[in-house]
Protein backbone atom coordinates (compact mmCIF):
# COMPACT_ATOMS: atom_id res chain seq x y z
CA UNK A 1 0.00 0.00 0.00
CA UNK A 2 1.20 3.52 -0.80
CA UNK A 3 2.24 5.55 2.21
CA UNK A 4 3.04 9.24 2.47
CA UNK A 5 5.29 10.96 5.01
CA UNK A 6 4.26 14.45 6.11
CA UNK A 7 6.83 16.45 8.07
CA UNK A 8 5.79 19.51 10.08
CA UNK A 9 7.82 22.30 11.55
CA UNK A 10 6.19 23.60 14.77
CA UNK A 11 6.70 27.31 15.53
CA UNK A 12 4.81 29.56 13.10
CA UNK A 13 3.70 26.44 11.21
CA UNK A 14 1.49 24.30 13.48
CA UNK A 15 1.12 27.22 15.90
CA UNK A 16 0.61 30.79 14.78
CA UNK A 17 3.47 32.27 16.81
CA UNK A 18 7.01 31.42 17.92
CA UNK A 19 6.76 29.59 21.26
CA UNK A 20 9.99 31.24 22.51
CA UNK A 21 8.17 34.59 22.35
CA UNK A 22 4.86 33.22 23.64
CA UNK A 23 6.55 31.97 26.82
CA UNK A 24 7.67 35.51 27.70
CA UNK A 25 4.07 36.11 28.85
CA UNK A 26 5.07 34.14 31.97
CA UNK A 27 7.42 36.90 33.05
CA UNK A 28 5.94 38.43 36.23
CA UNK A 29 7.84 41.70 35.52
CA UNK A 30 6.19 42.03 32.09
CA UNK A 31 9.54 42.92 30.50
CA UNK A 32 13.01 41.40 30.72
CA UNK A 33 15.92 43.21 32.38
CA UNK A 34 18.08 45.17 29.94
CA UNK A 35 20.90 42.58 29.79
CA UNK A 36 18.38 39.94 28.68
CA UNK A 37 16.54 41.97 26.05
CA UNK A 38 18.55 40.38 23.25
CA UNK A 39 21.28 37.74 22.88
CA UNK A 40 24.93 38.73 23.17
CA UNK A 41 26.76 38.73 19.82
CA UNK A 42 28.69 35.52 20.45
CA UNK A 43 25.69 33.73 21.96
CA UNK A 44 23.57 31.03 20.35
CA UNK A 45 19.80 31.40 20.63
CA UNK A 46 19.38 28.34 22.87
CA UNK A 47 22.04 29.63 25.31
CA UNK A 48 20.26 32.98 25.39
CA UNK A 49 16.84 31.38 26.08
CA UNK A 50 18.33 29.26 28.89
CA UNK A 51 19.41 32.53 30.54
CA UNK A 52 15.84 33.81 30.20
CA UNK A 53 14.52 30.60 31.83
CA UNK A 54 17.08 30.93 34.62
CA UNK A 55 15.70 34.43 35.24
CA UNK A 56 12.16 32.98 35.27
CA UNK A 57 13.30 30.41 37.85
CA UNK A 58 14.73 33.16 40.04
CA UNK A 59 11.40 34.99 39.76
CA UNK A 60 9.53 31.87 40.88
CA UNK A 61 7.81 31.08 37.57
CA UNK A 62 6.37 27.58 37.96
CA UNK A 63 5.98 24.73 35.46
CA UNK A 64 2.16 25.00 35.72
CA UNK A 65 2.28 28.69 34.73
CA UNK A 66 4.37 27.92 31.67
CA UNK A 67 2.13 25.00 30.71
CA UNK A 68 -0.99 27.20 31.01
CA UNK A 69 0.48 29.96 28.81
CA UNK A 70 1.54 27.39 26.21
CA UNK A 71 -1.91 25.73 26.26
CA UNK A 72 -3.49 29.07 25.27
CA UNK A 73 -1.26 29.45 22.20
CA UNK A 74 -3.42 29.57 19.06
CA UNK A 75 -2.87 27.06 16.28
CA UNK A 76 -2.37 28.46 12.78
CA UNK A 77 -5.61 29.03 10.87
CA UNK A 78 -7.43 25.85 9.73
CA UNK A 79 -4.75 23.54 11.17
CA UNK A 80 -7.41 21.71 13.20
CA UNK A 81 -9.23 20.70 9.98
CA UNK A 82 -5.97 19.50 8.46
CA UNK A 83 -5.19 17.36 11.51
CA UNK A 84 -8.71 15.90 11.58
CA UNK A 85 -8.14 14.75 7.99
CA UNK A 86 -4.70 13.32 8.82
CA UNK A 87 -6.13 11.48 11.84
CA UNK A 88 -8.85 9.89 9.68
CA UNK A 89 -6.23 9.03 7.05
CA UNK A 90 -3.58 7.58 9.36
CA UNK A 91 -3.47 4.46 7.17
CA UNK A 92 -2.06 6.64 4.41
CA UNK A 93 -0.12 9.43 6.16
CA UNK A 94 2.69 9.12 8.69
CA UNK A 95 3.07 12.45 10.50
CA UNK A 96 6.23 13.63 12.24
CA UNK A 97 7.46 16.93 13.69
CA UNK A 98 11.00 18.22 13.22
CA UNK A 99 11.33 21.42 15.25
CA UNK A 100 13.94 23.62 16.89
CA UNK A 101 11.49 24.23 19.77
CA UNK A 102 11.63 21.73 22.66
CA UNK A 103 9.81 18.70 24.12
CA UNK A 104 7.97 20.55 26.91
CA UNK A 105 6.61 23.34 24.69
CA UNK A 106 5.49 21.00 21.90
CA UNK A 107 3.96 18.35 24.17
CA UNK A 108 2.11 20.97 26.25
CA UNK A 109 0.54 22.55 23.16
CA UNK A 110 -0.30 19.25 21.43
CA UNK A 111 -1.92 17.87 24.60
CA UNK A 112 -3.97 21.05 25.11
CA UNK A 113 -5.32 20.69 21.56
CA UNK A 114 -5.86 16.92 21.62
CA UNK A 115 -3.23 16.37 18.91
CA UNK A 116 -0.71 14.14 20.72
CA UNK A 117 -1.75 10.92 18.98
CA UNK A 118 -1.35 12.28 15.44
CA UNK A 119 2.44 12.28 15.34
CA UNK A 120 4.46 9.10 15.12
CA UNK A 121 7.68 10.89 16.11
CA UNK A 122 8.65 14.32 17.43
CA UNK A 123 12.25 15.34 16.81
CA UNK A 124 13.12 18.40 18.91
CA UNK A 125 15.47 19.69 21.60
CA UNK A 126 15.18 17.85 24.95
CA UNK A 127 14.02 20.01 27.86
CA UNK A 128 13.35 19.54 31.57
CA UNK A 129 12.90 21.27 34.91
CA UNK A 130 15.89 20.83 37.21
CA UNK A 131 15.76 20.28 40.99
CA UNK A 132 15.42 24.06 41.49
CA UNK A 133 12.42 24.06 39.13
CA UNK A 134 14.40 25.97 36.48
CA UNK A 135 13.59 25.10 32.88
CA UNK A 136 16.53 24.16 30.62
CA UNK A 137 16.90 23.09 27.00
CA UNK A 138 19.65 20.84 25.62
CA UNK A 139 20.78 20.57 21.98
CA UNK A 140 19.05 17.87 19.91
CA UNK A 141 22.30 16.63 18.32
CA UNK A 142 25.58 17.76 16.79
CA UNK A 143 26.09 17.60 13.02
CA UNK A 144 28.44 18.54 10.18
CA UNK A 145 26.08 20.82 8.20
CA UNK A 146 27.45 24.35 7.93
CA UNK A 147 24.12 25.92 6.92
CA UNK A 148 22.09 24.94 9.98
CA UNK A 149 21.95 26.03 13.63
CA UNK A 150 24.64 24.28 15.69
CA UNK A 151 22.10 22.13 17.57
CA UNK A 152 19.92 20.92 14.70
CA UNK A 153 20.11 20.01 11.02
CA UNK A 154 16.60 19.10 9.89
CA UNK A 155 17.89 17.49 6.69
CA UNK A 156 19.99 15.07 8.78
CA UNK A 157 17.03 14.24 11.03
CA UNK A 158 14.76 13.61 8.03
CA UNK A 159 17.44 11.42 6.43
CA UNK A 160 17.86 9.39 9.66
CA UNK A 161 14.08 8.95 9.96
CA UNK A 162 13.84 7.62 6.39
CA UNK A 163 16.76 5.22 6.98
CA UNK A 164 15.17 3.92 10.18
CA UNK A 165 11.76 3.44 8.51
CA UNK A 166 13.40 1.64 5.56
CA UNK A 167 15.01 -0.76 8.05
CA UNK A 168 11.47 -1.36 9.39
CA UNK A 169 10.42 -2.03 5.79
CA UNK A 170 8.38 1.16 5.44
CA UNK A 171 9.00 3.08 2.23
CA UNK A 172 7.27 6.34 1.35
CA UNK A 173 5.90 7.06 -2.08
CA UNK A 174 6.01 10.80 -1.41
CA UNK A 175 7.28 13.21 1.25
CA UNK A 176 5.41 16.41 2.10
CA UNK A 177 7.34 19.03 4.06
CA UNK A 178 5.46 21.88 5.78
CA UNK A 179 7.50 24.78 7.19
CA UNK A 180 8.15 28.49 7.35
CA UNK A 181 11.68 29.27 8.52
CA UNK A 182 15.27 29.46 7.31
CA UNK A 183 16.12 26.14 9.02
CA UNK A 184 13.45 24.44 6.84
CA UNK A 185 15.42 25.32 3.71
CA UNK A 186 18.13 22.63 4.17
CA UNK A 187 15.65 19.69 4.19
CA UNK A 188 13.65 21.29 1.35
CA UNK A 189 16.71 21.16 -0.90
CA UNK A 190 17.06 17.43 -0.17
CA UNK A 191 13.56 16.57 -1.44
CA UNK A 192 13.13 14.80 -4.78
CA UNK A 193 10.90 15.65 -7.79
CA UNK A 194 8.18 13.30 -6.48
CA UNK A 195 8.06 15.20 -3.15
CA UNK A 196 6.36 18.45 -2.20
CA UNK A 197 7.40 21.38 -0.01
CA UNK A 198 4.82 23.74 1.50
CA UNK A 199 6.50 27.06 2.45
CA UNK A 200 4.28 29.44 4.45
CA UNK A 201 3.53 32.47 2.26
CA UNK A 202 5.58 35.60 3.03
CA UNK A 203 7.77 33.82 5.60
CA UNK A 204 11.56 33.23 5.31
CA UNK A 205 11.37 29.77 3.67
CA UNK A 206 9.04 31.13 0.99
CA UNK A 207 11.41 33.96 0.09
CA UNK A 208 14.51 31.70 0.17
CA UNK A 209 12.87 29.23 -2.23
CA UNK A 210 11.66 32.07 -4.51
CA UNK A 211 15.17 33.57 -4.62
CA UNK A 212 16.99 30.34 -5.39
CA UNK A 213 14.45 29.38 -8.05
CA UNK A 214 15.36 32.58 -9.89
CA UNK A 215 19.12 32.04 -9.72
CA UNK A 216 19.40 28.23 -9.65
CA UNK A 217 16.10 26.63 -10.76
CA UNK A 218 17.30 23.03 -10.30
CA UNK A 219 18.28 23.56 -6.64
CA UNK A 220 14.73 22.82 -5.47
CA UNK A 221 13.49 19.67 -7.18
CA UNK A 222 10.31 19.16 -5.16
CA UNK A 223 6.99 20.66 -6.15
CA UNK A 224 6.52 23.97 -4.28
CA UNK A 225 3.05 24.77 -2.90
CA UNK A 226 2.97 28.00 -0.81
CA UNK A 227 0.27 28.07 1.89
CA UNK A 228 -1.54 30.60 4.05
CA UNK A 229 -3.78 28.30 6.10
CA UNK A 230 -4.13 24.61 6.89
CA UNK A 231 -6.96 24.54 4.35
CA UNK A 232 -4.48 25.12 1.48
CA UNK A 233 -2.47 22.08 2.58
CA UNK A 234 -5.59 20.00 3.23
CA UNK A 235 -7.00 20.56 -0.27
CA UNK A 236 -3.70 19.53 -1.84
CA UNK A 237 -3.38 16.38 0.32
CA UNK A 238 -6.99 15.35 -0.36
CA UNK A 239 -6.24 15.59 -4.06
CA UNK A 240 -3.05 13.48 -3.74
CA UNK A 241 -4.82 10.91 -1.59
CA UNK A 242 -7.88 10.80 -3.86
CA UNK A 243 -10.14 11.41 -0.81
PDB file of N, CA and C in Angstrom, residues 10-12 15-32 36 45-46 48-57 59-74 100-109 127-129 133-137:
ATOM      1  N   UNK A  10       7.156  23.313  13.698  1.00  0.00           N
ATOM      2  CA  UNK A  10       6.190  23.603  14.766  1.00  0.00           C
ATOM      3  C   UNK A  10       5.887  25.096  14.907  1.00  0.00           C
ATOM      4  N   UNK A  11       6.908  25.872  15.324  1.00  0.00           N
ATOM      5  CA  UNK A  11       6.697  27.309  15.532  1.00  0.00           C
ATOM      6  C   UNK A  11       6.338  28.007  14.222  1.00  0.00           C
ATOM      7  N   UNK A  12       5.289  28.790  14.259  1.00  0.00           N
ATOM      8  CA  UNK A  12       4.811  29.561  13.097  1.00  0.00           C
ATOM      9  C   UNK A  12       4.421  28.666  11.911  1.00  0.00           C
ATOM     10  N   UNK A  15       1.670  26.112  15.089  1.00  0.00           N
ATOM     11  CA  UNK A  15       1.124  27.220  15.895  1.00  0.00           C
ATOM     12  C   UNK A  15       1.389  28.543  15.182  1.00  0.00           C
ATOM     13  N   UNK A  16       0.552  29.514  15.490  1.00  0.00           N
ATOM     14  CA  UNK A  16       0.607  30.793  14.783  1.00  0.00           C
ATOM     15  C   UNK A  16       1.871  31.590  15.118  1.00  0.00           C
ATOM     16  N   UNK A  17       2.362  31.424  16.357  1.00  0.00           N
ATOM     17  CA  UNK A  17       3.469  32.266  16.814  1.00  0.00           C
ATOM     18  C   UNK A  17       4.715  31.422  17.108  1.00  0.00           C
ATOM     19  N   UNK A  18       5.792  32.102  17.493  1.00  0.00           N
ATOM     20  CA  UNK A  18       7.014  31.424  17.923  1.00  0.00           C
ATOM     21  C   UNK A  18       6.903  31.183  19.428  1.00  0.00           C
ATOM     22  N   UNK A  19       6.974  29.919  19.844  1.00  0.00           N
ATOM     23  CA  UNK A  19       6.758  29.586  21.258  1.00  0.00           C
ATOM     24  C   UNK A  19       7.787  30.243  22.182  1.00  0.00           C
ATOM     25  N   UNK A  20       8.987  30.544  21.686  1.00  0.00           N
ATOM     26  CA  UNK A  20       9.988  31.242  22.507  1.00  0.00           C
ATOM     27  C   UNK A  20       9.516  32.643  22.892  1.00  0.00           C
ATOM     28  N   UNK A  21       8.716  33.260  22.030  1.00  0.00           N
ATOM     29  CA  UNK A  21       8.174  34.592  22.350  1.00  0.00           C
ATOM     30  C   UNK A  21       6.893  34.471  23.178  1.00  0.00           C
ATOM     31  N   UNK A  22       6.102  33.454  22.890  1.00  0.00           N
ATOM     32  CA  UNK A  22       4.859  33.215  23.641  1.00  0.00           C
ATOM     33  C   UNK A  22       5.172  33.055  25.130  1.00  0.00           C
ATOM     34  N   UNK A  23       6.241  32.304  25.432  1.00  0.00           N
ATOM     35  CA  UNK A  23       6.550  31.966  26.825  1.00  0.00           C
ATOM     36  C   UNK A  23       6.934  33.200  27.645  1.00  0.00           C
ATOM     37  N   UNK A  24       7.301  34.280  26.980  1.00  0.00           N
ATOM     38  CA  UNK A  24       7.671  35.508  27.697  1.00  0.00           C
ATOM     39  C   UNK A  24       6.484  36.098  28.457  1.00  0.00           C
ATOM     40  N   UNK A  25       5.267  35.657  28.108  1.00  0.00           N
ATOM     41  CA  UNK A  25       4.074  36.108  28.851  1.00  0.00           C
ATOM     42  C   UNK A  25       4.116  35.636  30.304  1.00  0.00           C
ATOM     43  N   UNK A  26       4.943  34.643  30.593  1.00  0.00           N
ATOM     44  CA  UNK A  26       5.070  34.136  31.975  1.00  0.00           C
ATOM     45  C   UNK A  26       5.829  35.104  32.866  1.00  0.00           C
ATOM     46  N   UNK A  27       6.546  36.019  32.278  1.00  0.00           N
ATOM     47  CA  UNK A  27       7.422  36.904  33.047  1.00  0.00           C
ATOM     48  C   UNK A  27       6.592  37.789  33.985  1.00  0.00           C
ATOM     49  N   UNK A  28       6.750  37.621  35.304  1.00  0.00           N
ATOM     50  CA  UNK A  28       5.942  38.433  36.231  1.00  0.00           C
ATOM     51  C   UNK A  28       6.259  39.922  36.138  1.00  0.00           C
ATOM     52  N   UNK A  29       7.456  40.280  35.636  1.00  0.00           N
ATOM     53  CA  UNK A  29       7.840  41.699  35.522  1.00  0.00           C
ATOM     54  C   UNK A  29       7.361  42.343  34.219  1.00  0.00           C
ATOM     55  N   UNK A  30       6.706  41.547  33.376  1.00  0.00           N
ATOM     56  CA  UNK A  30       6.188  42.030  32.086  1.00  0.00           C
ATOM     57  C   UNK A  30       7.271  42.332  31.043  1.00  0.00           C
ATOM     58  N   UNK A  31       8.454  42.763  31.481  1.00  0.00           N
ATOM     59  CA  UNK A  31       9.538  42.925  30.500  1.00  0.00           C
ATOM     60  C   UNK A  31      10.834  42.395  31.112  1.00  0.00           C
ATOM     61  N   UNK A  32      11.748  41.972  30.244  1.00  0.00           N
ATOM     62  CA  UNK A  32      13.012  41.402  30.723  1.00  0.00           C
ATOM     63  C   UNK A  32      13.965  42.511  31.141  1.00  0.00           C
ATOM     64  N   UNK A  36      19.012  41.110  29.299  1.00  0.00           N
ATOM     65  CA  UNK A  36      18.384  39.936  28.677  1.00  0.00           C
ATOM     66  C   UNK A  36      17.460  40.308  27.514  1.00  0.00           C
ATOM     67  N   UNK A  45      21.164  31.120  20.174  1.00  0.00           N
ATOM     68  CA  UNK A  45      19.802  31.398  20.630  1.00  0.00           C
ATOM     69  C   UNK A  45      19.418  30.527  21.837  1.00  0.00           C
ATOM     70  N   UNK A  46      19.760  29.246  21.781  1.00  0.00           N
ATOM     71  CA  UNK A  46      19.378  28.339  22.869  1.00  0.00           C
ATOM     72  C   UNK A  46      20.041  28.752  24.182  1.00  0.00           C
ATOM     73  N   UNK A  48      20.948  31.751  24.980  1.00  0.00           N
ATOM     74  CA  UNK A  48      20.257  32.979  25.388  1.00  0.00           C
ATOM     75  C   UNK A  48      18.940  32.634  26.098  1.00  0.00           C
ATOM     76  N   UNK A  49      18.131  31.733  25.485  1.00  0.00           N
ATOM     77  CA  UNK A  49      16.838  31.382  26.077  1.00  0.00           C
ATOM     78  C   UNK A  49      17.019  30.691  27.433  1.00  0.00           C
ATOM     79  N   UNK A  50      18.077  29.892  27.582  1.00  0.00           N
ATOM     80  CA  UNK A  50      18.325  29.264  28.889  1.00  0.00           C
ATOM     81  C   UNK A  50      18.586  30.318  29.971  1.00  0.00           C
ATOM     82  N   UNK A  51      19.208  31.431  29.580  1.00  0.00           N
ATOM     83  CA  UNK A  51      19.412  32.532  30.542  1.00  0.00           C
ATOM     84  C   UNK A  51      18.064  33.152  30.927  1.00  0.00           C
ATOM     85  N   UNK A  52      17.190  33.280  29.926  1.00  0.00           N
ATOM     86  CA  UNK A  52      15.842  33.812  30.198  1.00  0.00           C
ATOM     87  C   UNK A  52      15.108  32.884  31.170  1.00  0.00           C
ATOM     88  N   UNK A  53      15.221  31.548  30.958  1.00  0.00           N
ATOM     89  CA  UNK A  53      14.524  30.598  31.832  1.00  0.00           C
ATOM     90  C   UNK A  53      15.125  30.586  33.235  1.00  0.00           C
ATOM     91  N   UNK A  54      16.425  30.831  33.307  1.00  0.00           N
ATOM     92  CA  UNK A  54      17.078  30.931  34.618  1.00  0.00           C
ATOM     93  C   UNK A  54      16.495  32.128  35.379  1.00  0.00           C
ATOM     94  N   UNK A  55      16.314  33.226  34.661  1.00  0.00           N
ATOM     95  CA  UNK A  55      15.704  34.431  35.237  1.00  0.00           C
ATOM     96  C   UNK A  55      14.273  34.126  35.712  1.00  0.00           C
ATOM     97  N   UNK A  56      13.519  33.384  34.898  1.00  0.00           N
ATOM     98  CA  UNK A  56      12.158  32.979  35.275  1.00  0.00           C
ATOM     99  C   UNK A  56      12.196  32.177  36.578  1.00  0.00           C
ATOM    100  N   UNK A  57      13.166  31.238  36.654  1.00  0.00           N
ATOM    101  CA  UNK A  57      13.302  30.406  37.851  1.00  0.00           C
ATOM    102  C   UNK A  57      13.553  31.259  39.088  1.00  0.00           C
ATOM    103  N   UNK A  59      12.626  34.226  39.498  1.00  0.00           N
ATOM    104  CA  UNK A  59      11.402  34.993  39.762  1.00  0.00           C
ATOM    105  C   UNK A  59      10.258  34.101  40.247  1.00  0.00           C
ATOM    106  N   UNK A  60      10.538  32.785  40.354  1.00  0.00           N
ATOM    107  CA  UNK A  60       9.525  31.872  40.882  1.00  0.00           C
ATOM    108  C   UNK A  60       8.469  31.432  39.878  1.00  0.00           C
ATOM    109  N   UNK A  61       8.774  31.537  38.591  1.00  0.00           N
ATOM    110  CA  UNK A  61       7.814  31.082  37.569  1.00  0.00           C
ATOM    111  C   UNK A  61       7.750  29.554  37.600  1.00  0.00           C
ATOM    112  N   UNK A  62       6.557  29.023  37.784  1.00  0.00           N
ATOM    113  CA  UNK A  62       6.375  27.576  37.957  1.00  0.00           C
ATOM    114  C   UNK A  62       6.052  26.878  36.628  1.00  0.00           C
ATOM    115  N   UNK A  63       6.281  25.563  36.632  1.00  0.00           N
ATOM    116  CA  UNK A  63       5.979  24.730  35.458  1.00  0.00           C
ATOM    117  C   UNK A  63       4.509  24.876  35.041  1.00  0.00           C
ATOM    118  N   UNK A  64       3.590  24.902  36.032  1.00  0.00           N
ATOM    119  CA  UNK A  64       2.157  25.002  35.716  1.00  0.00           C
ATOM    120  C   UNK A  64       1.837  26.297  34.982  1.00  0.00           C
ATOM    121  N   UNK A  65       2.505  27.387  35.384  1.00  0.00           N
ATOM    122  CA  UNK A  65       2.275  28.688  34.733  1.00  0.00           C
ATOM    123  C   UNK A  65       2.704  28.620  33.274  1.00  0.00           C
ATOM    124  N   UNK A  66       3.868  28.027  33.045  1.00  0.00           N
ATOM    125  CA  UNK A  66       4.371  27.916  31.674  1.00  0.00           C
ATOM    126  C   UNK A  66       3.451  27.030  30.838  1.00  0.00           C
ATOM    127  N   UNK A  67       3.005  25.926  31.433  1.00  0.00           N
ATOM    128  CA  UNK A  67       2.126  25.000  30.709  1.00  0.00           C
ATOM    129  C   UNK A  67       0.811  25.690  30.322  1.00  0.00           C
ATOM    130  N   UNK A  68       0.282  26.513  31.254  1.00  0.00           N
ATOM    131  CA  UNK A  68      -0.991  27.204  31.014  1.00  0.00           C
ATOM    132  C   UNK A  68      -0.850  28.210  29.864  1.00  0.00           C
ATOM    133  N   UNK A  69       0.241  28.978  29.876  1.00  0.00           N
ATOM    134  CA  UNK A  69       0.483  29.963  28.812  1.00  0.00           C
ATOM    135  C   UNK A  69       0.626  29.261  27.460  1.00  0.00           C
ATOM    136  N   UNK A  70       1.351  28.153  27.453  1.00  0.00           N
ATOM    137  CA  UNK A  70       1.537  27.392  26.208  1.00  0.00           C
ATOM    138  C   UNK A  70       0.203  26.832  25.708  1.00  0.00           C
ATOM    139  N   UNK A  71      -0.625  26.347  26.638  1.00  0.00           N
ATOM    140  CA  UNK A  71      -1.912  25.733  26.262  1.00  0.00           C
ATOM    141  C   UNK A  71      -2.829  26.747  25.568  1.00  0.00           C
ATOM    142  N   UNK A  72      -2.623  28.021  25.865  1.00  0.00           N
ATOM    143  CA  UNK A  72      -3.487  29.067  25.273  1.00  0.00           C
ATOM    144  C   UNK A  72      -2.978  29.555  23.924  1.00  0.00           C
ATOM    145  N   UNK A  73      -1.842  29.028  23.474  1.00  0.00           N
ATOM    146  CA  UNK A  73      -1.255  29.455  22.198  1.00  0.00           C
ATOM    147  C   UNK A  73      -2.145  29.034  21.031  1.00  0.00           C
ATOM    148  N   UNK A  74      -2.537  29.967  20.168  1.00  0.00           N
ATOM    149  CA  UNK A  74      -3.419  29.573  19.057  1.00  0.00           C
ATOM    150  C   UNK A  74      -2.690  28.768  17.980  1.00  0.00           C
ATOM    151  N   UNK A 100      12.897  23.073  16.017  1.00  0.00           N
ATOM    152  CA  UNK A 100      13.942  23.617  16.889  1.00  0.00           C
ATOM    153  C   UNK A 100      13.335  24.208  18.169  1.00  0.00           C
ATOM    154  N   UNK A 101      12.080  23.839  18.478  1.00  0.00           N
ATOM    155  CA  UNK A 101      11.485  24.226  19.767  1.00  0.00           C
ATOM    156  C   UNK A 101      12.007  23.243  20.824  1.00  0.00           C
ATOM    157  N   UNK A 102      11.160  22.692  21.657  1.00  0.00           N
ATOM    158  CA  UNK A 102      11.627  21.729  22.663  1.00  0.00           C
ATOM    159  C   UNK A 102      10.470  20.833  23.106  1.00  0.00           C
ATOM    160  N   UNK A 103      10.811  19.732  23.776  1.00  0.00           N
ATOM    161  CA  UNK A 103       9.814  18.702  24.119  1.00  0.00           C
ATOM    162  C   UNK A 103       8.683  19.258  24.978  1.00  0.00           C
ATOM    163  N   UNK A 104       9.011  20.055  25.991  1.00  0.00           N
ATOM    164  CA  UNK A 104       7.975  20.554  26.908  1.00  0.00           C
ATOM    165  C   UNK A 104       6.984  21.469  26.191  1.00  0.00           C
ATOM    166  N   UNK A 105       7.487  22.401  25.401  1.00  0.00           N
ATOM    167  CA  UNK A 105       6.607  23.336  24.693  1.00  0.00           C
ATOM    168  C   UNK A 105       5.686  22.582  23.736  1.00  0.00           C
ATOM    169  N   UNK A 106       6.275  21.709  22.922  1.00  0.00           N
ATOM    170  CA  UNK A 106       5.494  21.004  21.902  1.00  0.00           C
ATOM    171  C   UNK A 106       4.467  20.087  22.552  1.00  0.00           C
ATOM    172  N   UNK A 107       4.892  19.283  23.527  1.00  0.00           N
ATOM    173  CA  UNK A 107       3.958  18.348  24.167  1.00  0.00           C
ATOM    174  C   UNK A 107       2.828  19.078  24.888  1.00  0.00           C
ATOM    175  N   UNK A 108       3.149  20.199  25.543  1.00  0.00           N
ATOM    176  CA  UNK A 108       2.110  20.970  26.253  1.00  0.00           C
ATOM    177  C   UNK A 108       1.043  21.468  25.284  1.00  0.00           C
ATOM    178  N   UNK A 109       1.482  21.983  24.140  1.00  0.00           N
ATOM    179  CA  UNK A 109       0.538  22.550  23.164  1.00  0.00           C
ATOM    180  C   UNK A 109      -0.255  21.448  22.462  1.00  0.00           C
ATOM    181  N   UNK A 127      14.120  18.962  26.836  1.00  0.00           N
ATOM    182  CA  UNK A 127      14.017  20.011  27.857  1.00  0.00           C
ATOM    183  C   UNK A 127      13.516  19.391  29.145  1.00  0.00           C
ATOM    184  N   UNK A 128      13.805  20.055  30.270  1.00  0.00           N
ATOM    185  CA  UNK A 128      13.354  19.545  31.566  1.00  0.00           C
ATOM    186  C   UNK A 128      13.393  20.655  32.608  1.00  0.00           C
ATOM    187  N   UNK A 129      12.791  20.379  33.753  1.00  0.00           N
ATOM    188  CA  UNK A 129      12.896  21.271  34.909  1.00  0.00           C
ATOM    189  C   UNK A 129      13.886  20.641  35.874  1.00  0.00           C
ATOM    190  N   UNK A 133      13.601  23.706  39.940  1.00  0.00           N
ATOM    191  CA  UNK A 133      12.424  24.062  39.132  1.00  0.00           C
ATOM    192  C   UNK A 133      12.749  25.078  38.031  1.00  0.00           C
ATOM    193  N   UNK A 134      14.022  25.102  37.600  1.00  0.00           N
ATOM    194  CA  UNK A 134      14.404  25.974  36.485  1.00  0.00           C
ATOM    195  C   UNK A 134      14.361  25.171  35.186  1.00  0.00           C
ATOM    196  N   UNK A 135      13.763  25.757  34.182  1.00  0.00           N
ATOM    197  CA  UNK A 135      13.591  25.102  32.884  1.00  0.00           C
ATOM    198  C   UNK A 135      14.878  25.214  32.072  1.00  0.00           C
ATOM    199  N   UNK A 136      15.329  24.117  31.479  1.00  0.00           N
ATOM    200  CA  UNK A 136      16.529  24.162  30.623  1.00  0.00           C
ATOM    201  C   UNK A 136      16.316  23.335  29.356  1.00  0.00           C
ATOM    202  N   UNK A 137      16.974  23.787  28.292  1.00  0.00           N
ATOM    203  CA  UNK A 137      16.900  23.089  27.000  1.00  0.00           C
ATOM    204  C   UNK A 137      18.297  22.609  26.624  1.00  0.00           C
TER     205      UNK A 137
END
